[in-house]
PDB file of N, CA and C in Angstrom:
ATOM      1  N   MET H   1       6.019   2.519  -7.045  1.00 84.00           N
ATOM      2  CA  MET H   1       6.760   2.253  -8.579  1.00 84.00           C
ATOM      3  C   MET H   1       5.561   0.985  -8.530  1.00 84.00           C
ATOM      4  N   PHE H   2       5.933   0.309  -9.934  1.00 83.00           N
ATOM      5  CA  PHE H   2       5.475  -1.023  -9.969  1.00 83.00           C
ATOM      6  C   PHE H   2       6.430  -2.423  -9.803  1.00 83.00           C
ATOM      7  N   THR H   3       6.894  -1.793  -9.545  1.00 86.00           N
ATOM      8  CA  THR H   3       7.652  -2.769  -8.723  1.00 86.00           C
ATOM      9  C   THR H   3       7.188  -3.345  -7.426  1.00 86.00           C
ATOM     10  N   ASP H   4       7.940  -1.805  -6.374  1.00 91.00           N
ATOM     11  CA  ASP H   4       6.701  -1.773  -5.167  1.00 91.00           C
ATOM     12  C   ASP H   4       5.140  -2.219  -5.101  1.00 91.00           C
ATOM     13  N   ALA H   5       4.519  -1.265  -5.725  1.00 89.00           N
ATOM     14  CA  ALA H   5       3.568  -2.199  -5.863  1.00 89.00           C
ATOM     15  C   ALA H   5       3.523  -3.526  -5.869  1.00 89.00           C
ATOM     16  N   CYS H   6       4.542  -4.228  -6.510  1.00 87.00           N
ATOM     17  CA  CYS H   6       4.231  -5.401  -6.720  1.00 87.00           C
ATOM     18  C   CYS H   6       4.584  -6.794  -5.024  1.00 87.00           C
ATOM     19  N   ASP H   7       5.760  -6.190  -5.022  1.00 90.00           N
ATOM     20  CA  ASP H   7       5.869  -6.372  -3.215  1.00 90.00           C
ATOM     21  C   ASP H   7       4.723  -6.302  -2.750  1.00 90.00           C
ATOM     22  N   ARG H   8       3.636  -5.500  -2.085  1.00 92.00           N
ATOM     23  CA  ARG H   8       2.657  -5.370  -1.437  1.00 92.00           C
ATOM     24  C   ARG H   8       2.264  -6.293  -1.108  1.00 92.00           C
ATOM     25  N   MET H   9       1.696  -6.821  -3.323  1.00 89.00           N
ATOM     26  CA  MET H   9       0.806  -7.402  -3.077  1.00 89.00           C
ATOM     27  C   MET H   9       1.022  -8.777  -3.388  1.00 89.00           C
ATOM     28  N   GLY H  10       1.944  -8.630  -3.029  1.00 89.00           N
ATOM     29  CA  GLY H  10       2.948 -10.647  -2.963  1.00 89.00           C
ATOM     30  C   GLY H  10       2.702 -10.798  -4.021  1.00 89.00           C
ATOM     31  N   VAL H  11       3.620 -10.046  -5.755  1.00 85.00           N
ATOM     32  CA  VAL H  11       3.157 -11.413  -7.181  1.00 85.00           C
ATOM     33  C   VAL H  11       4.896 -11.193  -6.940  1.00 85.00           C
ATOM     34  N   THR H  12       4.818 -11.896  -7.296  1.00 82.00           N
ATOM     35  CA  THR H  12       6.288 -12.325  -8.271  1.00 82.00           C
ATOM     36  C   THR H  12       6.652 -12.157  -8.888  1.00 82.00           C
ATOM     37  N   GLN H  13       7.154 -11.196  -9.432  1.00 79.00           N
ATOM     38  CA  GLN H  13       7.390 -10.679 -11.077  1.00 79.00           C
ATOM     39  C   GLN H  13       8.307 -11.627 -12.006  1.00 79.00           C
ATOM     40  N   SER H  14       7.645 -11.727 -12.964  1.00 70.00           N
ATOM     41  CA  SER H  14       8.511 -12.574 -14.776  1.00 70.00           C
ATOM     42  C   SER H  14       9.874 -12.155 -14.500  1.00 70.00           C
ATOM     43  N   MET H  15      10.931 -13.025 -13.888  1.00 67.00           N
ATOM     44  CA  MET H  15      11.963 -12.516 -14.819  1.00 67.00           C
ATOM     45  C   MET H  15      12.752 -13.398 -15.960  1.00 67.00           C
ATOM     46  N   GLY H  16      12.060 -13.674 -17.037  1.00 66.00           N
ATOM     47  CA  GLY H  16      12.463 -14.115 -17.972  1.00 66.00           C
ATOM     48  C   GLY H  16      13.411 -13.573 -18.416  1.00 66.00           C
ATOM     49  N   ARG H  17      13.725 -13.804 -19.591  1.00 66.00           N
ATOM     50  CA  ARG H  17      15.273 -13.518 -20.919  1.00 66.00           C
ATOM     51  C   ARG H  17      14.063 -12.539 -21.968  1.00 66.00           C
ATOM     52  N   THR H  18      15.128 -11.249 -22.106  1.00 67.00           N
ATOM     53  CA  THR H  18      14.164 -10.626 -23.186  1.00 67.00           C
ATOM     54  C   THR H  18      13.665 -11.511 -24.316  1.00 67.00           C
ATOM     55  N   GLY H  19      13.038 -11.623 -24.969  1.00 66.00           N
ATOM     56  CA  GLY H  19      12.608 -12.550 -26.727  1.00 66.00           C
ATOM     57  C   GLY H  19      12.054 -13.436 -25.341  1.00 66.00           C
ATOM     58  N   SER H  20      11.853 -14.412 -24.537  1.00 68.00           N
ATOM     59  CA  SER H  20      11.314 -15.439 -23.757  1.00 68.00           C
ATOM     60  C   SER H  20       9.510 -15.814 -24.483  1.00 68.00           C
ATOM     61  N   ALA H  21       9.740 -16.872 -25.452  1.00 65.00           N
ATOM     62  CA  ALA H  21       8.544 -16.397 -25.435  1.00 65.00           C
ATOM     63  C   ALA H  21       7.180 -17.647 -23.988  1.00 65.00           C
ATOM     64  N   LEU H  22       7.736 -18.077 -23.050  1.00 68.00           N
ATOM     65  CA  LEU H  22       7.373 -18.882 -22.132  1.00 68.00           C
ATOM     66  C   LEU H  22       6.473 -17.410 -21.074  1.00 68.00           C
ATOM     67  N   ASP H  23       7.142 -15.923 -21.385  1.00 65.00           N
ATOM     68  CA  ASP H  23       7.175 -15.406 -20.536  1.00 65.00           C
ATOM     69  C   ASP H  23       5.595 -14.893 -20.646  1.00 65.00           C
ATOM     70  N   ASN H  24       5.596 -15.462 -21.812  1.00 75.00           N
ATOM     71  CA  ASN H  24       3.716 -14.146 -22.293  1.00 75.00           C
ATOM     72  C   ASN H  24       3.393 -15.516 -22.800  1.00 75.00           C
ATOM     73  N   ALA H  25       3.526 -16.165 -22.354  1.00 77.00           N
ATOM     74  CA  ALA H  25       2.452 -18.139 -23.164  1.00 77.00           C
ATOM     75  C   ALA H  25       1.599 -17.624 -22.166  1.00 77.00           C
ATOM     76  N   VAL H  26       0.935 -17.984 -20.951  1.00 77.00           N
ATOM     77  CA  VAL H  26      -0.314 -17.784 -20.507  1.00 77.00           C
ATOM     78  C   VAL H  26      -1.574 -16.887 -20.675  1.00 77.00           C
ATOM     79  N   ALA H  27      -1.098 -15.918 -21.089  1.00 81.00           N
ATOM     80  CA  ALA H  27      -1.736 -14.020 -21.662  1.00 81.00           C
ATOM     81  C   ALA H  27      -1.996 -14.983 -23.129  1.00 81.00           C
ATOM     82  N   GLU H  28      -0.549 -15.042 -24.012  1.00 85.00           N
ATOM     83  CA  GLU H  28      -1.240 -15.826 -25.785  1.00 85.00           C
ATOM     84  C   GLU H  28      -2.163 -16.427 -25.856  1.00 85.00           C
ATOM     85  N   SER H  29      -2.546 -17.453 -24.477  1.00 85.00           N
ATOM     86  CA  SER H  29      -3.755 -18.829 -24.690  1.00 85.00           C
ATOM     87  C   SER H  29      -4.604 -17.810 -24.389  1.00 85.00           C
ATOM     88  N   PHE H  30      -4.496 -16.762 -23.366  1.00 87.00           N
ATOM     89  CA  PHE H  30      -5.788 -16.413 -23.157  1.00 87.00           C
ATOM     90  C   PHE H  30      -6.439 -14.940 -24.457  1.00 87.00           C
ATOM     91  N   ASN H  31      -5.446 -14.379 -25.108  1.00 90.00           N
ATOM     92  CA  ASN H  31      -5.831 -13.436 -26.016  1.00 90.00           C
ATOM     93  C   ASN H  31      -6.335 -14.888 -27.089  1.00 90.00           C
ATOM     94  N   SER H  32      -5.805 -15.430 -27.631  1.00 92.00           N
ATOM     95  CA  SER H  32      -6.108 -16.595 -28.294  1.00 92.00           C
ATOM     96  C   SER H  32      -7.739 -16.823 -28.391  1.00 92.00           C
ATOM     97  N   THR H  33      -7.813 -17.427 -26.811  1.00 90.00           N
ATOM     98  CA  THR H  33      -9.120 -17.981 -26.735  1.00 90.00           C
ATOM     99  C   THR H  33     -10.343 -17.210 -26.569  1.00 90.00           C
ATOM    100  N   LEU H  34      -9.866 -15.604 -26.078  1.00 93.00           N
ATOM    101  CA  LEU H  34     -11.052 -14.893 -26.248  1.00 93.00           C
ATOM    102  C   LEU H  34     -11.477 -14.102 -28.405  1.00 93.00           C
ATOM    103  N   GLU H  35      -9.839 -14.367 -28.535  1.00 93.00           N
ATOM    104  CA  GLU H  35     -10.565 -14.374 -29.765  1.00 93.00           C
ATOM    105  C   GLU H  35     -11.055 -15.473 -30.630  1.00 93.00           C
ATOM    106  N   PHE H  36     -10.775 -16.133 -30.837  1.00 93.00           N
ATOM    107  CA  PHE H  36     -11.827 -17.294 -30.882  1.00 93.00           C
ATOM    108  C   PHE H  36     -13.223 -17.591 -30.871  1.00 93.00           C
ATOM    109  N   GLU H  37     -13.278 -17.511 -29.472  1.00 91.00           N
ATOM    110  CA  GLU H  37     -14.589 -18.146 -28.647  1.00 91.00           C
ATOM    111  C   GLU H  37     -15.355 -16.962 -28.637  1.00 91.00           C
ATOM    112  N   LEU H  38     -14.666 -15.387 -29.029  1.00 92.00           N
ATOM    113  CA  LEU H  38     -15.679 -14.511 -29.278  1.00 92.00           C
ATOM    114  C   LEU H  38     -15.535 -13.740 -30.228  1.00 92.00           C
ATOM    115  N   LEU H  39     -14.631 -12.818 -30.215  1.00 90.00           N
ATOM    116  CA  LEU H  39     -14.405 -11.647 -30.990  1.00 90.00           C
ATOM    117  C   LEU H  39     -14.218 -12.075 -32.203  1.00 90.00           C
ATOM    118  N   ALA H  40     -13.658 -13.086 -32.835  1.00 91.00           N
ATOM    119  CA  ALA H  40     -13.435 -14.173 -34.544  1.00 91.00           C
ATOM    120  C   ALA H  40     -15.235 -14.742 -34.876  1.00 91.00           C
ATOM    121  N   THR H  41     -16.253 -14.571 -34.006  1.00 91.00           N
ATOM    122  CA  THR H  41     -17.976 -14.945 -34.042  1.00 91.00           C
ATOM    123  C   THR H  41     -18.133 -14.308 -34.234  1.00 91.00           C
ATOM    124  N   THR H  42     -18.814 -13.021 -33.395  1.00 93.00           N
ATOM    125  CA  THR H  42     -19.509 -12.237 -33.008  1.00 93.00           C
ATOM    126  C   THR H  42     -18.977 -10.026 -34.082  1.00 93.00           C
ATOM    127  N   ARG H  43     -20.060  -9.422 -33.882  1.00 94.00           N
ATOM    128  CA  ARG H  43     -19.697  -8.319 -34.928  1.00 94.00           C
ATOM    129  C   ARG H  43     -20.539  -8.017 -33.855  1.00 94.00           C
ATOM    130  N   PHE H  44     -19.949  -6.211 -32.798  1.00 95.00           N
ATOM    131  CA  PHE H  44     -20.976  -5.694 -32.219  1.00 95.00           C
ATOM    132  C   PHE H  44     -20.778  -3.949 -33.220  1.00 95.00           C
ATOM    133  N   ALA H  45     -22.127  -3.500 -33.170  1.00 97.00           N
ATOM    134  CA  ALA H  45     -22.592  -2.334 -33.112  1.00 97.00           C
ATOM    135  C   ALA H  45     -21.709  -1.307 -33.191  1.00 97.00           C
ATOM    136  N   THR H  46     -21.140  -1.069 -31.624  1.00 97.00           N
ATOM    137  CA  THR H  46     -20.788  -0.223 -30.890  1.00 97.00           C
ATOM    138  C   THR H  46     -19.657  -0.979 -30.133  1.00 97.00           C
ATOM    139  N   ARG H  47     -18.682   0.393 -29.679  1.00 96.00           N
ATOM    140  CA  ARG H  47     -17.634   0.324 -28.927  1.00 96.00           C
ATOM    141  C   ARG H  47     -17.882  -0.740 -27.974  1.00 96.00           C
ATOM    142  N   ARG H  48     -18.870   0.072 -27.046  1.00 97.00           N
ATOM    143  CA  ARG H  48     -19.466   0.355 -25.356  1.00 97.00           C
ATOM    144  C   ARG H  48     -20.104  -1.451 -25.568  1.00 97.00           C
ATOM    145  N   GLU H  49     -20.706  -2.099 -26.769  1.00 96.00           N
ATOM    146  CA  GLU H  49     -21.011  -3.597 -26.918  1.00 96.00           C
ATOM    147  C   GLU H  49     -20.387  -4.003 -27.287  1.00 96.00           C
ATOM    148  N   ALA H  50     -18.502  -4.135 -27.748  1.00 95.00           N
ATOM    149  CA  ALA H  50     -18.196  -4.880 -28.062  1.00 95.00           C
ATOM    150  C   ALA H  50     -17.103  -5.100 -25.971  1.00 95.00           C
ATOM    151  N   ARG H  51     -16.542  -3.920 -25.480  1.00 95.00           N
ATOM    152  CA  ARG H  51     -16.445  -3.531 -23.760  1.00 95.00           C
ATOM    153  C   ARG H  51     -17.507  -4.804 -23.118  1.00 95.00           C
ATOM    154  N   ARG H  52     -18.631  -4.585 -23.397  1.00 96.00           N
ATOM    155  CA  ARG H  52     -19.846  -5.429 -22.185  1.00 96.00           C
ATOM    156  C   ARG H  52     -19.374  -7.397 -22.809  1.00 96.00           C
ATOM    157  N   ALA H  53     -19.640  -6.899 -24.171  1.00 96.00           N
ATOM    158  CA  ALA H  53     -19.185  -8.906 -24.061  1.00 96.00           C
ATOM    159  C   ALA H  53     -17.575  -8.917 -23.628  1.00 96.00           C
ATOM    160  N   VAL H  54     -16.777  -8.587 -24.070  1.00 95.00           N
ATOM    161  CA  VAL H  54     -15.683  -9.016 -23.008  1.00 95.00           C
ATOM    162  C   VAL H  54     -15.495  -8.739 -22.130  1.00 95.00           C
ATOM    163  N   ALA H  55     -15.988  -7.866 -21.209  1.00 95.00           N
ATOM    164  CA  ALA H  55     -16.710  -8.466 -19.583  1.00 95.00           C
ATOM    165  C   ALA H  55     -17.541  -8.740 -18.903  1.00 95.00           C
ATOM    166  N   GLY H  56     -18.798  -9.368 -20.267  1.00 95.00           N
ATOM    167  CA  GLY H  56     -18.836 -10.807 -19.870  1.00 95.00           C
ATOM    168  C   GLY H  56     -18.150 -12.059 -19.861  1.00 95.00           C
ATOM    169  N   PHE H  57     -17.878 -12.052 -21.123  1.00 93.00           N
ATOM    170  CA  PHE H  57     -16.259 -13.119 -21.315  1.00 93.00           C
ATOM    171  C   PHE H  57     -16.130 -13.029 -20.128  1.00 93.00           C
ATOM    172  N   LEU H  58     -15.023 -11.887 -19.622  1.00 92.00           N
ATOM    173  CA  LEU H  58     -14.235 -12.359 -18.339  1.00 92.00           C
ATOM    174  C   LEU H  58     -14.356 -12.767 -17.656  1.00 92.00           C
ATOM    175  N   ASP H  59     -15.798 -12.435 -17.658  1.00 92.00           N
ATOM    176  CA  ASP H  59     -16.642 -12.806 -16.163  1.00 92.00           C
ATOM    177  C   ASP H  59     -16.988 -14.555 -15.757  1.00 92.00           C
ATOM    178  N   ARG H  60     -17.010 -15.094 -17.590  1.00 90.00           N
ATOM    179  CA  ARG H  60     -17.482 -16.323 -17.593  1.00 90.00           C
ATOM    180  C   ARG H  60     -15.962 -17.157 -17.812  1.00 90.00           C
ATOM    181  N   TYR H  61     -15.360 -16.757 -18.044  1.00 87.00           N
ATOM    182  CA  TYR H  61     -13.646 -17.139 -18.000  1.00 87.00           C
ATOM    183  C   TYR H  61     -13.676 -17.509 -16.617  1.00 87.00           C
ATOM    184  N   ASN H  62     -13.872 -16.636 -15.423  1.00 86.00           N
ATOM    185  CA  ASN H  62     -12.769 -16.315 -13.790  1.00 86.00           C
ATOM    186  C   ASN H  62     -13.704 -17.062 -12.985  1.00 86.00           C
ATOM    187  N   HIS H  63     -14.734 -17.185 -13.422  1.00 90.00           N
ATOM    188  CA  HIS H  63     -15.561 -17.766 -12.541  1.00 90.00           C
ATOM    189  C   HIS H  63     -16.395 -18.934 -12.767  1.00 90.00           C
ATOM    190  N   THR H  64     -16.542 -19.417 -14.061  1.00 89.00           N
ATOM    191  CA  THR H  64     -17.818 -20.619 -15.068  1.00 89.00           C
ATOM    192  C   THR H  64     -16.277 -21.748 -15.113  1.00 89.00           C
ATOM    193  N   ARG H  65     -16.049 -20.823 -15.993  1.00 87.00           N
ATOM    194  CA  ARG H  65     -15.034 -21.568 -16.830  1.00 87.00           C
ATOM    195  C   ARG H  65     -14.149 -22.420 -16.289  1.00 87.00           C
ATOM    196  N   ARG H  66     -14.024 -24.047 -16.275  1.00 87.00           N
ATOM    197  CA  ARG H  66     -13.316 -25.081 -16.139  1.00 87.00           C
ATOM    198  C   ARG H  66     -11.178 -25.093 -16.470  1.00 87.00           C
ATOM    199  N   HIS H  67     -10.357 -25.046 -15.881  1.00 83.00           N
ATOM    200  CA  HIS H  67      -8.970 -25.122 -16.937  1.00 83.00           C
ATOM    201  C   HIS H  67      -8.441 -25.391 -16.078  1.00 83.00           C
ATOM    202  N   THR H  68      -7.379 -26.498 -17.449  1.00 85.00           N
ATOM    203  CA  THR H  68      -6.958 -27.956 -16.711  1.00 85.00           C
ATOM    204  C   THR H  68      -5.688 -27.469 -15.465  1.00 85.00           C
ATOM    205  N   ALA H  69      -5.332 -25.668 -15.272  1.00 82.00           N
ATOM    206  CA  ALA H  69      -4.293 -25.275 -15.399  1.00 82.00           C
ATOM    207  C   ALA H  69      -4.838 -24.902 -13.592  1.00 82.00           C
ATOM    208  N   CYS H  70      -5.368 -25.526 -13.629  1.00 85.00           N
ATOM    209  CA  CYS H  70      -6.663 -25.371 -11.908  1.00 85.00           C
ATOM    210  C   CYS H  70      -7.512 -25.998 -11.463  1.00 85.00           C
ATOM    211  N   ASP H  71      -6.547 -27.703 -11.675  1.00 88.00           N
ATOM    212  CA  ASP H  71      -7.185 -28.600 -11.880  1.00 88.00           C
ATOM    213  C   ASP H  71      -8.941 -28.675 -12.478  1.00 88.00           C
ATOM    214  N   ASN H  72      -8.927 -28.249 -12.421  1.00 90.00           N
ATOM    215  CA  ASN H  72     -10.216 -28.435 -13.565  1.00 90.00           C
ATOM    216  C   ASN H  72     -11.247 -27.638 -12.617  1.00 90.00           C
ATOM    217  N   GLN H  73     -10.620 -26.570 -12.430  1.00 91.00           N
ATOM    218  CA  GLN H  73     -12.037 -25.914 -11.385  1.00 91.00           C
ATOM    219  C   GLN H  73     -11.688 -24.335 -12.007  1.00 91.00           C
ATOM    220  N   ALA H  74     -13.042 -24.238 -11.776  1.00 90.00           N
ATOM    221  CA  ALA H  74     -12.765 -22.333 -12.920  1.00 90.00           C
ATOM    222  C   ALA H  74     -11.788 -21.610 -12.033  1.00 90.00           C
ATOM    223  N   PRO H  75     -10.348 -20.074 -11.893  1.00 88.00           N
ATOM    224  CA  PRO H  75      -9.929 -19.493 -12.105  1.00 88.00           C
ATOM    225  C   PRO H  75     -10.152 -18.656 -10.416  1.00 88.00           C
ATOM    226  N   VAL H  76     -11.319 -18.438  -9.956  1.00 90.00           N
ATOM    227  CA  VAL H  76     -11.708 -18.080  -9.451  1.00 90.00           C
ATOM    228  C   VAL H  76     -12.119 -19.339  -7.828  1.00 90.00           C
ATOM    229  N   ALA H  77     -12.572 -20.221  -7.914  1.00 91.00           N
ATOM    230  CA  ALA H  77     -12.388 -20.655  -7.093  1.00 91.00           C
ATOM    231  C   ALA H  77     -11.400 -21.505  -7.105  1.00 91.00           C
ATOM    232  N   TYR H  78     -10.458 -21.850  -7.937  1.00 91.00           N
ATOM    233  CA  TYR H  78      -8.965 -22.847  -7.449  1.00 91.00           C
ATOM    234  C   TYR H  78      -7.463 -21.843  -6.854  1.00 91.00           C
ATOM    235  N   GLU H  79      -8.760 -19.925  -7.202  1.00 90.00           N
ATOM    236  CA  GLU H  79      -7.470 -19.384  -6.428  1.00 90.00           C
ATOM    237  C   GLU H  79      -7.923 -19.701  -4.422  1.00 90.00           C
ATOM    238  N   GLN H  80      -9.537 -19.274  -4.647  1.00 91.00           N
ATOM    239  CA  GLN H  80     -10.190 -19.374  -2.558  1.00 91.00           C
ATOM    240  C   GLN H  80     -10.009 -21.161  -2.640  1.00 91.00           C
ATOM    241  N   ALA H  81      -9.447 -21.847  -3.252  1.00 90.00           N
ATOM    242  CA  ALA H  81      -9.029 -23.474  -2.985  1.00 90.00           C
ATOM    243  C   ALA H  81      -7.758 -23.459  -1.887  1.00 90.00           C
ATOM    244  N   GLN H  82      -7.015 -22.271  -2.264  1.00 90.00           N
ATOM    245  CA  GLN H  82      -5.400 -22.053  -2.814  1.00 90.00           C
ATOM    246  C   GLN H  82      -5.702 -21.378  -1.205  1.00 90.00           C
ATOM    247  N   ALA H  83      -5.524 -20.206  -1.399  1.00 89.00           N
ATOM    248  CA  ALA H  83      -5.926 -19.483  -0.511  1.00 89.00           C
ATOM    249  C   ALA H  83      -7.036 -19.436   1.572  1.00 89.00           C
ATOM    250  N   ALA H  84      -7.921 -21.228   1.123  1.00 88.00           N
ATOM    251  CA  ALA H  84      -7.730 -21.180   2.031  1.00 88.00           C
ATOM    252  C   ALA H  84      -7.733 -22.686   2.740  1.00 88.00           C
ATOM    253  N   ALA H  85      -6.708 -22.889   2.080  1.00 87.00           N
ATOM    254  CA  ALA H  85      -5.030 -24.247   2.091  1.00 87.00           C
ATOM    255  C   ALA H  85      -4.488 -23.971   3.142  1.00 87.00           C
ATOM    256  N   ALA H  86      -3.807 -22.331   2.342  1.00 84.00           N
ATOM    257  CA  ALA H  86      -2.818 -21.245   3.356  1.00 84.00           C
ATOM    258  C   ALA H  86      -3.190 -20.980   4.857  1.00 84.00           C
ATOM    259  N   VAL H  87      -4.413 -21.061   4.921  1.00 73.00           N
ATOM    260  CA  VAL H  87      -4.173 -20.661   6.188  1.00 73.00           C
ATOM    261  C   VAL H  87      -4.674 -21.391   7.094  1.00 73.00           C
ATOM    262  N   PRO H  88      -3.610 -20.716   8.404  1.00 70.00           N
ATOM    263  CA  PRO H  88      -4.044 -22.216   9.830  1.00 70.00           C
ATOM    264  C   PRO H  88      -5.038 -22.051  10.064  1.00 70.00           C
ATOM    265  N   PRO H  89      -5.900 -23.296  10.361  1.00 63.00           N
ATOM    266  CA  PRO H  89      -7.076 -23.152  11.356  1.00 63.00           C
ATOM    267  C   PRO H  89      -6.659 -22.328  13.000  1.00 63.00           C
ATOM    268  N   THR H  90      -7.529 -21.806  13.331  1.00 66.00           N
ATOM    269  CA  THR H  90      -7.749 -21.324  14.471  1.00 66.00           C
ATOM    270  C   THR H  90      -7.413 -22.913  15.175  1.00 66.00           C
ATOM    271  N   GLN H  91      -6.610 -21.966  16.554  1.00 55.00           N
ATOM    272  CA  GLN H  91      -7.295 -23.391  17.854  1.00 55.00           C
ATOM    273  C   GLN H  91      -8.437 -22.891  18.382  1.00 55.00           C
ATOM    274  N   ALA H  92      -8.797 -24.006  18.913  1.00 51.00           N
ATOM    275  CA  ALA H  92      -9.872 -23.756  19.977  1.00 51.00           C
ATOM    276  C   ALA H  92      -9.270 -23.276  21.583  1.00 51.00           C
ATOM    277  N   ALA H  93      -9.063 -22.308  22.334  1.00 49.00           N
ATOM    278  CA  ALA H  93      -8.221 -22.239  23.502  1.00 49.00           C
ATOM    279  C   ALA H  93      -9.074 -23.109  24.515  1.00 49.00           C
TER     280      ALA H  93
END
């Protein structure tokens, strides 16, 4: 089940009220950015071309683009820094 998969991966599911706009705020913000920066400015000849362009956008969005919510780091770099800070250093014997 979905809940079990979330538990195994350490993901906390959203527990907001039904109809709460705050639950979808991050996803809506991303969708708006994708539409404004790529989809509204580009015409694609094929679905394959569109998929490739969106995949490239996602790669840049997560690996290069800086986000204010991530202390002006790219999301991947921010998560790596958070994970490194959470792991206690090994002690020399």
